[in-house]
Tab-separated table of C-alpha atoms in Angstrom:
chain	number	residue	atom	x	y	z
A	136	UNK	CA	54.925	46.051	52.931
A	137	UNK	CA	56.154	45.606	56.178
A	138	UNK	CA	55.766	48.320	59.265
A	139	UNK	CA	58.297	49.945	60.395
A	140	UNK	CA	56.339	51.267	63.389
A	141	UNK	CA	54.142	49.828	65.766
A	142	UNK	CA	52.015	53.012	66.072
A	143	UNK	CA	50.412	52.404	68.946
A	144	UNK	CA	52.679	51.646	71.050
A	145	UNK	CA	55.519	54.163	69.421
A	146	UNK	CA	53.228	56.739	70.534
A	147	UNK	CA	52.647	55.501	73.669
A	148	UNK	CA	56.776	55.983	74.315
A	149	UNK	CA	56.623	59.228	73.140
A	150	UNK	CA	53.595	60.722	75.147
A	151	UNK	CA	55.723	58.974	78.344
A	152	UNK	CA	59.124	60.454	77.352
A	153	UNK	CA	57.193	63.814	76.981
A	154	UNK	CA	56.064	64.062	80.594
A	155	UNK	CA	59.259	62.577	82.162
A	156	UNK	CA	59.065	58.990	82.310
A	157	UNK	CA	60.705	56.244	80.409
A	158	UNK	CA	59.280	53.284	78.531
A	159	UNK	CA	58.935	51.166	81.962
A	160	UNK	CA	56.874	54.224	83.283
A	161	UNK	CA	59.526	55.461	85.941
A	162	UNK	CA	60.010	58.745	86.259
A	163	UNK	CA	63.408	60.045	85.031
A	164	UNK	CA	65.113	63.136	86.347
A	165	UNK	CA	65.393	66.506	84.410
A	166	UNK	CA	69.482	67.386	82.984
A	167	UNK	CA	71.083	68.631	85.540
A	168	UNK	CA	72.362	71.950	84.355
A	169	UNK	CA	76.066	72.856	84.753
A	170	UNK	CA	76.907	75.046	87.668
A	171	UNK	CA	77.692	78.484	86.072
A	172	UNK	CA	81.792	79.779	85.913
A	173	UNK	CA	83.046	82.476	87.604
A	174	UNK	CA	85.572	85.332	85.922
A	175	UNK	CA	86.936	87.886	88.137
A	176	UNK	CA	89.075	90.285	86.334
A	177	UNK	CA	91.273	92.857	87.909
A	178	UNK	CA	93.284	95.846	86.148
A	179	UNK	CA	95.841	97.700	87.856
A	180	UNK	CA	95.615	102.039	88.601
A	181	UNK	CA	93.627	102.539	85.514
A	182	UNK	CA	92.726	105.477	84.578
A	183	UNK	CA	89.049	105.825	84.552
A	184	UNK	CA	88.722	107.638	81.253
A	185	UNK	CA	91.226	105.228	79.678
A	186	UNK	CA	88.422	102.626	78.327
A	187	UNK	CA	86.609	103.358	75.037
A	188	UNK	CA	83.580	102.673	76.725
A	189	UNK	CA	83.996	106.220	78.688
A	190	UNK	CA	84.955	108.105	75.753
A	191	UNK	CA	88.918	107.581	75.469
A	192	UNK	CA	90.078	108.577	72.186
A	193	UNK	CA	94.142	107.921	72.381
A	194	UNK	CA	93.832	104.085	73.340
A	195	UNK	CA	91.671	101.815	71.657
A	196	UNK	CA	90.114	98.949	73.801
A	197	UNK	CA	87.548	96.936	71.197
A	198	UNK	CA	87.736	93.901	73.628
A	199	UNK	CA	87.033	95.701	76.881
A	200	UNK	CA	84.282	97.680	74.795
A	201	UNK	CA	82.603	94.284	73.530
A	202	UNK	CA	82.557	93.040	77.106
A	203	UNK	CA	80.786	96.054	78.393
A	204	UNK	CA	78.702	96.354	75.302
A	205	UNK	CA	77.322	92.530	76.140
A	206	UNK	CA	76.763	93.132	79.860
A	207	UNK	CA	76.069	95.649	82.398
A	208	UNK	CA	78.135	98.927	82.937
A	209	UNK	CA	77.881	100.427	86.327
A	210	UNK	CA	78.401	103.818	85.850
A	211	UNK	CA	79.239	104.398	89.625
A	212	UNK	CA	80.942	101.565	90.206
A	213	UNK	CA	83.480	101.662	93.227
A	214	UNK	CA	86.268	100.095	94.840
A	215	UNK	CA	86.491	100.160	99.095
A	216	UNK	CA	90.017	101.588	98.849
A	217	UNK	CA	92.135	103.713	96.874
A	218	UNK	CA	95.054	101.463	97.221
A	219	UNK	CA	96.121	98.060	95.871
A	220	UNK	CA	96.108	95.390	98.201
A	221	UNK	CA	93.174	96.440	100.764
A	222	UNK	CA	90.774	96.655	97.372
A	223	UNK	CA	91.628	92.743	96.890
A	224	UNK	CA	91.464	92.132	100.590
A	225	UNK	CA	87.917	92.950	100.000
A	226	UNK	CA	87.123	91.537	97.211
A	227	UNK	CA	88.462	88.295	98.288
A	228	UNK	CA	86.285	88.422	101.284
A	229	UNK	CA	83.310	90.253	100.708
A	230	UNK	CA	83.778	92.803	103.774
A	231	UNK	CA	84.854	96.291	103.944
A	232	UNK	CA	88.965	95.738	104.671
A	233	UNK	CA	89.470	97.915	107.834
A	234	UNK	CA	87.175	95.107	109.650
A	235	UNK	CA	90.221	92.859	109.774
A	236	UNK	CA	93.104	95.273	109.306
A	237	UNK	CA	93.883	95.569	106.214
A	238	UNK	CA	93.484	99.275	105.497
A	239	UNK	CA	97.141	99.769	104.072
A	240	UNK	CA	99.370	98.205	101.178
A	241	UNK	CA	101.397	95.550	102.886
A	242	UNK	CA	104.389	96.911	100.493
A	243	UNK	CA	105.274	96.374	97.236
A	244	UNK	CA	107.384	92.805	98.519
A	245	UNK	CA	107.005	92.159	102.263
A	246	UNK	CA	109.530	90.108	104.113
A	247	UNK	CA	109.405	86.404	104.277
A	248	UNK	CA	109.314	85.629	107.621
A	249	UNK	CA	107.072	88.878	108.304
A	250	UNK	CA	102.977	88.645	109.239
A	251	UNK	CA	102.131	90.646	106.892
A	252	UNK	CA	98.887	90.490	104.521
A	253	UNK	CA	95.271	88.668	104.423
A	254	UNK	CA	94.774	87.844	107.997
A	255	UNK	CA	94.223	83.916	108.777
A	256	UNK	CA	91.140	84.584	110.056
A	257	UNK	CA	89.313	85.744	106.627
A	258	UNK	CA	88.506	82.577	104.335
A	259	UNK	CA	88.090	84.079	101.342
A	260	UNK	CA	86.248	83.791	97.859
A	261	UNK	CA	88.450	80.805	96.429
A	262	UNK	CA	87.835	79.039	99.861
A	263	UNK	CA	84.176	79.420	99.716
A	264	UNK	CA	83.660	78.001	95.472
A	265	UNK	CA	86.129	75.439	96.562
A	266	UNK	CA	84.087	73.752	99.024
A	267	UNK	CA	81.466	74.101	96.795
A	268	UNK	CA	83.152	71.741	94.438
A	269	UNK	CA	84.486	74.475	92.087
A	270	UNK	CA	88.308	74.039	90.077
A	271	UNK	CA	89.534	77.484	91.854
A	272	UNK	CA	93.032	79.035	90.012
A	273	UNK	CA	94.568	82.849	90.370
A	274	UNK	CA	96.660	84.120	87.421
A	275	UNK	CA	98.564	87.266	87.905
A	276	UNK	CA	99.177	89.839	90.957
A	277	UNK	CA	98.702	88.685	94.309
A	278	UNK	CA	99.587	90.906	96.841
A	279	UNK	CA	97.691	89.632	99.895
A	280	UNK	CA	101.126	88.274	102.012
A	281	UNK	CA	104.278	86.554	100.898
A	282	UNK	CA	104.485	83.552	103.924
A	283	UNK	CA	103.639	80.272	102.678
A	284	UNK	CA	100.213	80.459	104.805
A	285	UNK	CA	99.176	83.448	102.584
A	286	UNK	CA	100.033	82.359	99.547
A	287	UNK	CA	97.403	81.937	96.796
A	288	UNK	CA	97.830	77.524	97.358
A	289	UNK	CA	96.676	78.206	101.069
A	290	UNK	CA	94.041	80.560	100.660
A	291	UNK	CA	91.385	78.679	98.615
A	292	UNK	CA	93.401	78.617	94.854
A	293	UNK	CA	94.206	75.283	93.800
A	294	UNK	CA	96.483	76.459	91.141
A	295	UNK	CA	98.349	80.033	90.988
A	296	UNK	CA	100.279	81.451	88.558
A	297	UNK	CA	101.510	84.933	88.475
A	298	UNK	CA	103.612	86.524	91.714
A	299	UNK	CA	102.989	87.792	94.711
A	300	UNK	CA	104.278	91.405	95.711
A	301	UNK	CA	102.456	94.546	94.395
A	302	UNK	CA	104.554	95.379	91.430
A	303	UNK	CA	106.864	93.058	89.026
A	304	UNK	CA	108.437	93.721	85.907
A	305	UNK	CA	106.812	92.993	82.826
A	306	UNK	CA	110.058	91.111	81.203
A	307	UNK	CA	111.751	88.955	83.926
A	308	UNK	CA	110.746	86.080	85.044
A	309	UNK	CA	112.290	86.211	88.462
A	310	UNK	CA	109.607	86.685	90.729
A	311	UNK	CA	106.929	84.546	88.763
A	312	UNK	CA	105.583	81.110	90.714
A	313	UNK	CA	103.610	78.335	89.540
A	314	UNK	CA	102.077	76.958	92.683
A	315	UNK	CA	105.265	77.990	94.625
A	316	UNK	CA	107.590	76.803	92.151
A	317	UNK	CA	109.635	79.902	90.279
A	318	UNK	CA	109.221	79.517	86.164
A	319	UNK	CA	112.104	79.739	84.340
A	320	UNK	CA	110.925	81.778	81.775
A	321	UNK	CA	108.895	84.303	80.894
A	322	UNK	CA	108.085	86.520	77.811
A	323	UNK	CA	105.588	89.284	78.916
A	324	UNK	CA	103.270	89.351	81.832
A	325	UNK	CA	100.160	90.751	80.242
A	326	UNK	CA	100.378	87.780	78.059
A	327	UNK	CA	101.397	85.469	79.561
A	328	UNK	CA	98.662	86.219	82.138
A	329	UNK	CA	96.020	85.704	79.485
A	330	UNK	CA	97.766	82.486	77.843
A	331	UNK	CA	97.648	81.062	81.579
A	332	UNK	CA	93.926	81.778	81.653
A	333	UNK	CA	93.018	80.667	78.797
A	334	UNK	CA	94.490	77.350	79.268
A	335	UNK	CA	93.041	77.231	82.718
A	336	UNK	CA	89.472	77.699	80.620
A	337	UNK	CA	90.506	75.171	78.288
A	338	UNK	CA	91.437	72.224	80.673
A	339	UNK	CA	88.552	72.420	82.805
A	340	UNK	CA	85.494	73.006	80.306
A	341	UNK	CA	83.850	69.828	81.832
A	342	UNK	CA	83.451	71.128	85.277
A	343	UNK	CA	82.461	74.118	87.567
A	344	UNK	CA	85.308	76.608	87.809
A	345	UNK	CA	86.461	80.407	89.583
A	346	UNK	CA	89.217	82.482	88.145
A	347	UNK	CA	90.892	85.613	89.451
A	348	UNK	CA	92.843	87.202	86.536
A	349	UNK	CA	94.111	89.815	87.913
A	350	UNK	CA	96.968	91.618	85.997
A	351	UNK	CA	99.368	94.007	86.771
A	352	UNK	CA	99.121	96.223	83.771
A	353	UNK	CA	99.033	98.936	83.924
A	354	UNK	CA	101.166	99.536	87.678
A	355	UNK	CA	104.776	100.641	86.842
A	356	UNK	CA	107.044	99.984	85.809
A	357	UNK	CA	106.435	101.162	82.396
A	358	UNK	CA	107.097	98.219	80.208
A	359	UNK	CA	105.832	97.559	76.892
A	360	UNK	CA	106.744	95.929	73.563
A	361	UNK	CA	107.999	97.620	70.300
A	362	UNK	CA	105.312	96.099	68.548
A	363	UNK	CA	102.732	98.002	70.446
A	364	UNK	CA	104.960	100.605	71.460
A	365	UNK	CA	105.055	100.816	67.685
A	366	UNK	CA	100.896	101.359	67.143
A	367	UNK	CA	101.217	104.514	69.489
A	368	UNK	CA	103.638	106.140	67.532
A	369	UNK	CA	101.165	109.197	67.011
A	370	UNK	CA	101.079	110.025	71.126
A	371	UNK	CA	103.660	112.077	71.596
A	372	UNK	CA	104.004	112.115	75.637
A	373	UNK	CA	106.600	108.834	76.115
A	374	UNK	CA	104.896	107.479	79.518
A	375	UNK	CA	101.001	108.104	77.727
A	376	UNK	CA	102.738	106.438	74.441
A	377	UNK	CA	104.066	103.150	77.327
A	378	UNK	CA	100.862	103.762	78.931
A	379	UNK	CA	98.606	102.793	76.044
A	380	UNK	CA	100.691	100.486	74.748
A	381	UNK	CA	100.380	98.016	78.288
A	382	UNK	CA	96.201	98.875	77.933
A	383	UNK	CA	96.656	97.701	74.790
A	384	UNK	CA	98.334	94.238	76.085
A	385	UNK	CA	95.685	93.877	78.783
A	386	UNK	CA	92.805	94.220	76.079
A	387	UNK	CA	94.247	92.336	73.890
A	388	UNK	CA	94.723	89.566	76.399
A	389	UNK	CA	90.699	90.050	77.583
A	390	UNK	CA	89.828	89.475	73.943
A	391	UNK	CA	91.627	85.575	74.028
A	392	UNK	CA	89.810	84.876	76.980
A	393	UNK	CA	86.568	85.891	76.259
A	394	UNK	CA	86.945	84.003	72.724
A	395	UNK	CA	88.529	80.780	74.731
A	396	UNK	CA	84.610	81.022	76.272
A	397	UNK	CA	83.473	80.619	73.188
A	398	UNK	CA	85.502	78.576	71.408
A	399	UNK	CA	84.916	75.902	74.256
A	400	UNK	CA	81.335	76.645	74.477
A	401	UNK	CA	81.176	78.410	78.103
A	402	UNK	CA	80.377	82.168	77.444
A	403	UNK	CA	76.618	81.554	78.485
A	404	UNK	CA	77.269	79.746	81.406
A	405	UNK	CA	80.477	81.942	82.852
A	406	UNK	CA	79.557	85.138	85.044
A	407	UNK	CA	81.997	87.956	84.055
A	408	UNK	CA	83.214	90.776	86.603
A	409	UNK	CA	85.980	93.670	85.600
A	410	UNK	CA	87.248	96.789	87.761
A	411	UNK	CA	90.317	98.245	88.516
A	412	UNK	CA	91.591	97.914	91.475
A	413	UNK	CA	91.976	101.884	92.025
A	414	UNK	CA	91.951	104.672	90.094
A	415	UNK	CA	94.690	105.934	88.053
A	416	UNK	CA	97.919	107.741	89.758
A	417	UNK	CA	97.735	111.019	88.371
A	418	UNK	CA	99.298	113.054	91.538
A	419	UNK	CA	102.341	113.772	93.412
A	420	UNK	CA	103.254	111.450	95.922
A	421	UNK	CA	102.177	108.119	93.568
A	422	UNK	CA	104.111	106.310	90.670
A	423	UNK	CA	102.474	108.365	87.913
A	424	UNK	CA	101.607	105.636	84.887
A	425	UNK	CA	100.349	108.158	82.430
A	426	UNK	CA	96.744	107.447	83.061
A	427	UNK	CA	93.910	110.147	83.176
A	428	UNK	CA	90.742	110.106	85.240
A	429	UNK	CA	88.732	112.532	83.722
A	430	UNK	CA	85.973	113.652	84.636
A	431	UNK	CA	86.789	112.576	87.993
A	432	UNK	CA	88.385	114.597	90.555
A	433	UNK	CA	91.831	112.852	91.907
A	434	UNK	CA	93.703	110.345	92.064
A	435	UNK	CA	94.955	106.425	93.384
A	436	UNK	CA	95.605	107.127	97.188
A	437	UNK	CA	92.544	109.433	97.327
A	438	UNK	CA	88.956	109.473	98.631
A	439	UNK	CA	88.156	111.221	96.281
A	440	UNK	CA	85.958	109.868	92.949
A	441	UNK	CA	89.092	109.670	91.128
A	442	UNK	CA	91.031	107.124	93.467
A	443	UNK	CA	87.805	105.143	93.907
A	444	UNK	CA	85.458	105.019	91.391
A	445	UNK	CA	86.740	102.887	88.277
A	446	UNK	CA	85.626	101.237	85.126
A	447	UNK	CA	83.318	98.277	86.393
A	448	UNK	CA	81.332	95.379	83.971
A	449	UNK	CA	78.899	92.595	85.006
A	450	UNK	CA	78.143	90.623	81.782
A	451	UNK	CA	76.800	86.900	81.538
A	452	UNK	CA	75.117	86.749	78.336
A	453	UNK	CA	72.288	85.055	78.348
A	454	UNK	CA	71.273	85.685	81.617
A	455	UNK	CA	71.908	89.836	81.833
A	456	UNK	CA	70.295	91.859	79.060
A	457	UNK	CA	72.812	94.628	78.365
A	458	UNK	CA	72.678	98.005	79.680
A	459	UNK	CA	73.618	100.807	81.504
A	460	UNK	CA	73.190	100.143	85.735
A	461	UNK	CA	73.387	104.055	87.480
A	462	UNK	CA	72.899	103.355	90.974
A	463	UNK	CA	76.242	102.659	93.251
A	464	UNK	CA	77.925	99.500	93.138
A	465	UNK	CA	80.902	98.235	94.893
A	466	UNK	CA	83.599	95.767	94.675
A	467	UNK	CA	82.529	93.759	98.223
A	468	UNK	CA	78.989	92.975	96.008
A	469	UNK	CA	81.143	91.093	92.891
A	470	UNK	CA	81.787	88.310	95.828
A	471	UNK	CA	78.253	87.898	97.081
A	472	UNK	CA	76.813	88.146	93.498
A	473	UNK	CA	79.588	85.029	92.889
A	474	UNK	CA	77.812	83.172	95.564
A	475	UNK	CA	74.530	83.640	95.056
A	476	UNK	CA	74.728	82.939	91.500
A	477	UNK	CA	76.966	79.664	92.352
A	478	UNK	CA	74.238	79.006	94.901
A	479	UNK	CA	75.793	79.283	97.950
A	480	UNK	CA	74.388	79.876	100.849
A	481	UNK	CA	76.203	82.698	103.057
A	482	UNK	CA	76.985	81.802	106.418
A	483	UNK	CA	76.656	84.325	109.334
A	484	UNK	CA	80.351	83.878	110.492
A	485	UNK	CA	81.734	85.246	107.200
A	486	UNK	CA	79.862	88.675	108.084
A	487	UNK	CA	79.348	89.488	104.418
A	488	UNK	CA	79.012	93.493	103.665
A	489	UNK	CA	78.024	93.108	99.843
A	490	UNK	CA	75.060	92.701	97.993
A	491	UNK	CA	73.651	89.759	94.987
A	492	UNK	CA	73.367	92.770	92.300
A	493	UNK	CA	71.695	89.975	90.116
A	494	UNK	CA	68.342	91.117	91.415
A	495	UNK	CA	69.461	94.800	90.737
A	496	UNK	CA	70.622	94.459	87.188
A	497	UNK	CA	67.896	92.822	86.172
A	498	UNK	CA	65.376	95.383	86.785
A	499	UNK	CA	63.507	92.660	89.236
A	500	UNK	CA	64.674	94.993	92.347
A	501	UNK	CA	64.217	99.013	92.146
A	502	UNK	CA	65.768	100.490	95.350
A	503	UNK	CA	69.246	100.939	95.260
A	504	UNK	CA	71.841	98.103	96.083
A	505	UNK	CA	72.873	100.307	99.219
A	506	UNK	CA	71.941	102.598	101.988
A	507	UNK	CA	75.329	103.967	101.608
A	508	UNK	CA	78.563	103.191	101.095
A	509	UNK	CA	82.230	104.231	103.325
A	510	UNK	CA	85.631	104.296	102.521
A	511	UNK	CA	88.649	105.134	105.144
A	512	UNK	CA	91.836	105.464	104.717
A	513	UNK	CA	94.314	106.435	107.329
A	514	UNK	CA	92.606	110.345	107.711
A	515	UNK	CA	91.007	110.645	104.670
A	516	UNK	CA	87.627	109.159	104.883
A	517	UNK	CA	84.172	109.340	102.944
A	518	UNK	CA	80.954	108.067	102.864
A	519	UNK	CA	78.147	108.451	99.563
A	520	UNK	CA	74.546	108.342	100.199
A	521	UNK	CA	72.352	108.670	97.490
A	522	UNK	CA	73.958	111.858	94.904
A	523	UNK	CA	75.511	112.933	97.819
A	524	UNK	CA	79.297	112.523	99.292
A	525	UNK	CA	80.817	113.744	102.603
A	526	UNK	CA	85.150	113.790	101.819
A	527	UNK	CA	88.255	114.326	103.413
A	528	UNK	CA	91.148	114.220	101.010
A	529	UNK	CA	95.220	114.683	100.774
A	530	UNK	CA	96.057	118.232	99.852
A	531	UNK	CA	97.993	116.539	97.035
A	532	UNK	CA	94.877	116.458	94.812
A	533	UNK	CA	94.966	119.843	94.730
A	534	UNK	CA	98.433	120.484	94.015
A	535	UNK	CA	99.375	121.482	97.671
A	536	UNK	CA	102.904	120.221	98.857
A	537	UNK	CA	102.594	116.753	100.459
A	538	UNK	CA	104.403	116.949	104.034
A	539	UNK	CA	103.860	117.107	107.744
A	540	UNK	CA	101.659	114.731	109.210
A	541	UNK	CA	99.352	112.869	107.926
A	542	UNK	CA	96.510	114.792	109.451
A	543	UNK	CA	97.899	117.285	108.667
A	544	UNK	CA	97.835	116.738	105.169
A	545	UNK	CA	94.688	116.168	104.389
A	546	UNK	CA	91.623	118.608	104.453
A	547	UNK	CA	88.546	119.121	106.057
A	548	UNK	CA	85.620	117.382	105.908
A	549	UNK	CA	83.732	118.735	102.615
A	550	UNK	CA	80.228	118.256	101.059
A	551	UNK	CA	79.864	117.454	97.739
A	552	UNK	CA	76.774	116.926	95.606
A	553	UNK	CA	77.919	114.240	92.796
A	554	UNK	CA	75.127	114.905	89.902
A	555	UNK	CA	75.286	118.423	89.856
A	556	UNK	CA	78.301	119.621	90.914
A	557	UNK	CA	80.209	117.645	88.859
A	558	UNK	CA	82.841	116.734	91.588
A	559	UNK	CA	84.442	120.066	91.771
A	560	UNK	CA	82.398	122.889	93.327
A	561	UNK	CA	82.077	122.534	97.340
A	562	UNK	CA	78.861	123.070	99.051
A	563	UNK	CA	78.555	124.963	101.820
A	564	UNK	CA	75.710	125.061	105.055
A	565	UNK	CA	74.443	121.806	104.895
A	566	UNK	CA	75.091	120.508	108.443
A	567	UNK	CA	71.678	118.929	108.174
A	568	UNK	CA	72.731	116.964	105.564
A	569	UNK	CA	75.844	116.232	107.060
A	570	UNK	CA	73.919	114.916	110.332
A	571	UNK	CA	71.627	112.524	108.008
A	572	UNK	CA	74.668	110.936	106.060
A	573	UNK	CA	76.205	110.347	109.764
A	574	UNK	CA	73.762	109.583	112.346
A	575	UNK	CA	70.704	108.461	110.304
A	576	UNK	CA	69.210	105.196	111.507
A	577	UNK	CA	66.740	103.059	109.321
């Protein structure tokens, strides 16, 4: 019978391929492995306790559950601003927003030909992956200038769909751009934010990509479908019933992205991050949405936990073992984590104020992720070090007329210890506490 095999030399080829070399003896180079995905995810004003991961009851959210069930949820995870735009500002370029100016909403649709929104002078996230040789797209709310120099096509996206003031309604398509090009038309936001990105996924499976999905649900105006207007029939309080009903849309929408990663094979090599963008409005003075922010104290356009503390998920399966993270996170470390993980290098000009929480969440570093972290807005202001929180706040959180001044309307500066107090009772005659969160050097 004849051989198949010449042994000897068959096993020659293998021992070769083994360590790296091919049958002429050269040494071949390892796979390269794919450069990992990026997935930012932005909801708008939601209510902290409106997530089934933090106990909501009213308002299912099995999608949003999964994703924090299969990563990392920070249980004080923050946002540098209790407002809209100046949170993306941040998160679009890693630094705490009053460095460049952008401590305020620009407005819900500033002027054409006005300056108004992410200075010129900040590159920002999209920039940065872009140069790195990453497919770079934003789908949804915007928010960061309407001049064709701040648009979404300038600022580092190569593709954009969505629009670009702070609010839009969920139905008309007026307002809604593709690159700068208006669509025609336009069933829903919420889904049509998640068919956008799921396509996006889709067409670019074969190479490195970042995506900012950032919807506006759930921002008024209140607009939902029957058909999920419909599931809510049982909550009785109309704008709770709306309320739930556009949570609903954004979960559901989360759920056909995160099975698009699948389905093409990229969930293990995509990094996931999800906040809101500020906490719910639950307070005079704001567009009240129907959201709740229990336990928290206060509300969107607060310093207080309740305008700046929000739902917040890192999950990359694979490479994050799920959990629970404890220690204070904020939005400006989603952006450095993106780098590092992309492997980019930061450069000293960008001035970067976050921190690569990869280390962090996987148990490799101990310490916390911060000294401490600051928030100001106009004269509120406060800064959290360790369990404890120094806080000036508008009156309106506690139900006090909102008029006069704007100094004028918001308190004096109050001690508050997080973990035991529970973010109600004030503490009193702790000056040398005060001192240490203010003046302390390392």
């Amino acid at each position: 019978m004849k051989r198949l095999i010449n042994t000897p030399s068959f096993l020659v080829t293998c021992a070769l391929a083994s360590l790296g070399f091919n049958a002429t003896g050269i040494a071949q180079d390892a796979p390269k492995q794919p450069k990992p995905n990026v997935l930012l995810i932005v909801g708008d004003d939601m209510g902290y306790a409106d997530v089934g991961f933090h106990g909501c009851k009213d308002i299912p959210t099995p999608h949003l559950d999964a994703l924090a069930a299969s990563g990392i949820r920070c249980t004080n995870g923050y946002v540098s601003g209790p407002y809209c735009s100046p949170t993306r500002a941040a998160l679009m370029t890693g630094r705490y927003q009053q460095r460049f100016g952008h401590e305020f909403n620009p407005g819900p649709n500033p002027p054409e030909n006005g300056e108004v929104g992410l200075p010129l002078s900040e590159s920002t996230l999209a920039d940065r992956l872009q140069a790195a040789g990453y497919r770079t797209a934003l789908v949804g709310k915007w928010h960061l200038g309407n001049t064709q120099d701040r648009r979404p096509p300038k600022r580092g996206f190569q593709e954009f769909f969505g629009f670009l003031g702070g609010a839009h309604s969920y139905f008309e398509a007026q307002g809604i751009l593709r690159g700068n090009s208006p669509v025609k038309e336009l069933d829903y936001t919420t889904d049509a934010f998640g068919r956008e990105a799921c396509e996006f996924i889709q067409r670019n499976a074969k190479q490195p990509w970042f995506l900012t999905l950032a919807f506006n649900a759930v921002h008024t105006p209140l607009h939902a479908t029957e058909e999920r207007l419909n599931k809510f029939s049982s909550i009785e309080d109309p704008k709770r019933r709306k309320y739930a009903a556009m949570m609903s849309a954004m979960d559901d929408a989360i759920g056909k992205v995160v099975a698009k990663l699948k389905e093409t094979g990229q969930e293990n090599n995509t990094l996931i991050g999800f906040i809101s963008d500020n906490g719910g409005p639950t307070m005079q003075g704001v567009s009240v949405n129907g959201s709740n922010n229990a336990p928290l104290r206060g509300s969107k356009r607060t310093t207080l936990e309740g305008g700046i503390r929000v739902p917040f998920i890192v999950a990359w399966p694979g490479k994050l073992t799920p959990g629970v993270y404890n220690e204070p996170v904020i939005q400006l470390d989603l952006h450095a984590t993106a780098l590092a993980t992309c492997g980019i290098q930061p450069q000293p000009e960008w001035k970067l104020e976050g921190v690569d929480l990869m280390p962090y969440l996987k148990g490799e570093k101990k310490a916390a992720p911060h000294d401490a972290l600051y928030w100001r807005f106009g004269p509120q202001m406060a800064i959290r070090k360790g369990d404890w929180k120094l806080v000036r706040y508008d009156k309106s959180a506690d139900g006090e007329a909102s008029e006069g001044e704007a100094r004028a309307r918001v308190t004096q500066a109050k001690l508050y210890n997080l973990r035991s107090e529970e973010h109600t009772s004030e503490l009193q005659s702790r000056q040398y506490l005060v001192c240490r969160l203010l003046l302390e050097k390392k």
